[in-house]
XYZ file of C-alpha atoms in Angstrom:
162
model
C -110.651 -84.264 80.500
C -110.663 -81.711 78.041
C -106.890 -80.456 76.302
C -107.694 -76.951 77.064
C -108.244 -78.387 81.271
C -105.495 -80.399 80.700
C -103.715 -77.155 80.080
C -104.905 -75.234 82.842
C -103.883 -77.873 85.617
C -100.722 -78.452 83.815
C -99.846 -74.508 83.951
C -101.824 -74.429 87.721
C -98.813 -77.333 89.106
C -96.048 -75.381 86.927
C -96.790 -72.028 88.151
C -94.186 -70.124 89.628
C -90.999 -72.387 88.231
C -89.615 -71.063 84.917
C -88.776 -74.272 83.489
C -91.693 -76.513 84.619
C -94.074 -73.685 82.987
C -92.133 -73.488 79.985
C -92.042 -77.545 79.384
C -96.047 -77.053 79.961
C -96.693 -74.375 77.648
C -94.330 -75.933 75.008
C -96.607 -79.049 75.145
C -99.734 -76.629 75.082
C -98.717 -74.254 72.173
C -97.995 -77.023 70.353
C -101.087 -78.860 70.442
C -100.653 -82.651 70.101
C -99.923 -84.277 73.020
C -102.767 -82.717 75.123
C -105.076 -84.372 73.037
C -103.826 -88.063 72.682
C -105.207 -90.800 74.551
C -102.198 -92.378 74.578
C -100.140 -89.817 76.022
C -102.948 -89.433 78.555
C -101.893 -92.573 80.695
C -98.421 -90.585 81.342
C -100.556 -87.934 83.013
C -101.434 -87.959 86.566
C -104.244 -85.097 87.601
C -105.655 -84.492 91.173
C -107.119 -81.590 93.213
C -104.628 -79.359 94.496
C -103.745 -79.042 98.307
C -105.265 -76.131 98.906
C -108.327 -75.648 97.050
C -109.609 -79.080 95.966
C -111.398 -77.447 93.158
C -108.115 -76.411 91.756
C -107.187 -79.440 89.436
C -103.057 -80.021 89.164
C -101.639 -82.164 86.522
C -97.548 -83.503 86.094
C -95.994 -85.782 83.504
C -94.196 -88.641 83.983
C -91.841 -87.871 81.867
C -89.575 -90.726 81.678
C -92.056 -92.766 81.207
C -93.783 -90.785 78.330
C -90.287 -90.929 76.534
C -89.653 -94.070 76.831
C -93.403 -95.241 75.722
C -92.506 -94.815 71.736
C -95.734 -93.840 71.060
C -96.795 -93.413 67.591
C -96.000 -89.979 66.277
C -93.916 -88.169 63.912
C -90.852 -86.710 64.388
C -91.602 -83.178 65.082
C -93.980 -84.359 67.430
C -90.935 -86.608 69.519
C -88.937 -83.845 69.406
C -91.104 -81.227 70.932
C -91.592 -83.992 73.508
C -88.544 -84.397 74.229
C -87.336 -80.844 74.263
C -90.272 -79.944 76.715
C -88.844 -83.318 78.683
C -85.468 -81.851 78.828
C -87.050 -78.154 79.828
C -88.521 -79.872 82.982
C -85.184 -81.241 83.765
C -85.196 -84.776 82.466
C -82.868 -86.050 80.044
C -83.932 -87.376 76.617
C -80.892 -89.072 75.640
C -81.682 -87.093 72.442
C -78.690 -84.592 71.497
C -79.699 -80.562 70.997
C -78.787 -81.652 67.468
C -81.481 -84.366 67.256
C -83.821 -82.468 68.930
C -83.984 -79.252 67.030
C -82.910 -80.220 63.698
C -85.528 -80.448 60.917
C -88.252 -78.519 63.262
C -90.390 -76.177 61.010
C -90.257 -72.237 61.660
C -93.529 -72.422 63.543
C -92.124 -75.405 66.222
C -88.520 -73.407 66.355
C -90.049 -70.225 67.446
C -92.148 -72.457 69.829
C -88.864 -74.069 70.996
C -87.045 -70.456 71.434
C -90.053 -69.022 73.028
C -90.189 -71.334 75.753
C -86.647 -71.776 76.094
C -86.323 -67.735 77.026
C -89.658 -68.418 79.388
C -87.684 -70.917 80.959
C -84.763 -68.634 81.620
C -86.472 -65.260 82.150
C -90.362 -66.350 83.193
C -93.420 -64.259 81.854
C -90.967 -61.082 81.944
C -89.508 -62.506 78.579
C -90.305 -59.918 75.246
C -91.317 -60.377 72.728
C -89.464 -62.357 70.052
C -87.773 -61.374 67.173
C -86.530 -63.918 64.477
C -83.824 -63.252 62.324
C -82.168 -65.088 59.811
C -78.207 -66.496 59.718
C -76.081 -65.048 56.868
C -76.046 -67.296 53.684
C -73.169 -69.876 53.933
C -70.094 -68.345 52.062
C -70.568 -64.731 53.843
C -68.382 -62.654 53.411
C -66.079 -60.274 56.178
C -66.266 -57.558 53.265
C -69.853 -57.003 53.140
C -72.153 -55.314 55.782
C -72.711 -58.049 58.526
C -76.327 -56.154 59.331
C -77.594 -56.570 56.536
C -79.230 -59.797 56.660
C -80.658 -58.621 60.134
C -81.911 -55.025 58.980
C -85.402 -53.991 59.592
C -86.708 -57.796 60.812
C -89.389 -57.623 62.409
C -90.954 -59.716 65.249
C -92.930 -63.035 65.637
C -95.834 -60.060 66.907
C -95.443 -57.839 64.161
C -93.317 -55.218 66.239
C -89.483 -54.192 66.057
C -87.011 -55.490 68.669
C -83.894 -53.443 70.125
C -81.175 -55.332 69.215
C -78.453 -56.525 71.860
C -78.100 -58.596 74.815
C -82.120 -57.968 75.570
C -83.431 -60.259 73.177
């Protein structure tokens, strides 16, 4: 089976719960897993239900965890943060799990995160950086934040929509 069919019957048993389709589009955007043989076996697919030409895939999730497959870090951790998005526990802390991710895995991360929240009605993202360490109350808190623009290329209003 093919990652990008993979993909499709991963999304085709996820669809309609939040958190099940963000845990399958994490492991989709980030393109690894999908691919590896031995991350394969943890994978069971069959024909859906009610159109047998429909193919449906799930994880095993525990058992994919607990296979310490070869792989690098970044590539356990978005694992195991797509584990914990489909509702099974990594044993890994939020600390273990996010730290040292690159910018490109981190927006991945966020982006399914709010999809598992808010579903396909999620915006678009916008990423803006902390305040240095040592900020301080005198100068203009926005300023680090001014005129950022989004992952897409396009401004986000700013408040409790993002």
């Amino acid at each position: 089976m093919t990652p990008e069919a993979l993909a499709a019957a991963l999304l085709a048993q996820a669809e309609g719960a939040y958190a099940a389709e963000a845990a399958a589009g994490l492991l989709i955007a980030h393109r690894s897993w999908l691919a590896r043989a031995d991350f394969l076996r943890f994978v069971d697919v069959a024909p859906s239900f009610s159109n047998e030409r429909v193919l449906m895939a799930s994880i095993n999730w525990e058992a994919a965890l607990a296979a310490n497959m070869g792989a690098s870090s970044s590539e356990t951790q978005m694992l195991a943060v797509a584990a914990e998005l489909a509702g099974v526990h990594s044993g890994r802390s939020l600390r273990d799990l996010l730290g040292g991710l690159n910018r490109a895995n981190t927006t991945l991360v966020i982006r399914a995160v709010l999809h598992a929240q808010r579903g396909a009605s999620t915006p678009p993202l916008a990423v803006a950086p902390f305040p240095p360490v040592g900020h301080s109350a005198d100068r203009d808190v926005r300023t680090p934040f001014s005129d950022i623009p989004s992952v897409d290329g396009q401004m986000e209003p700013e408040g409790p929509e993002l």
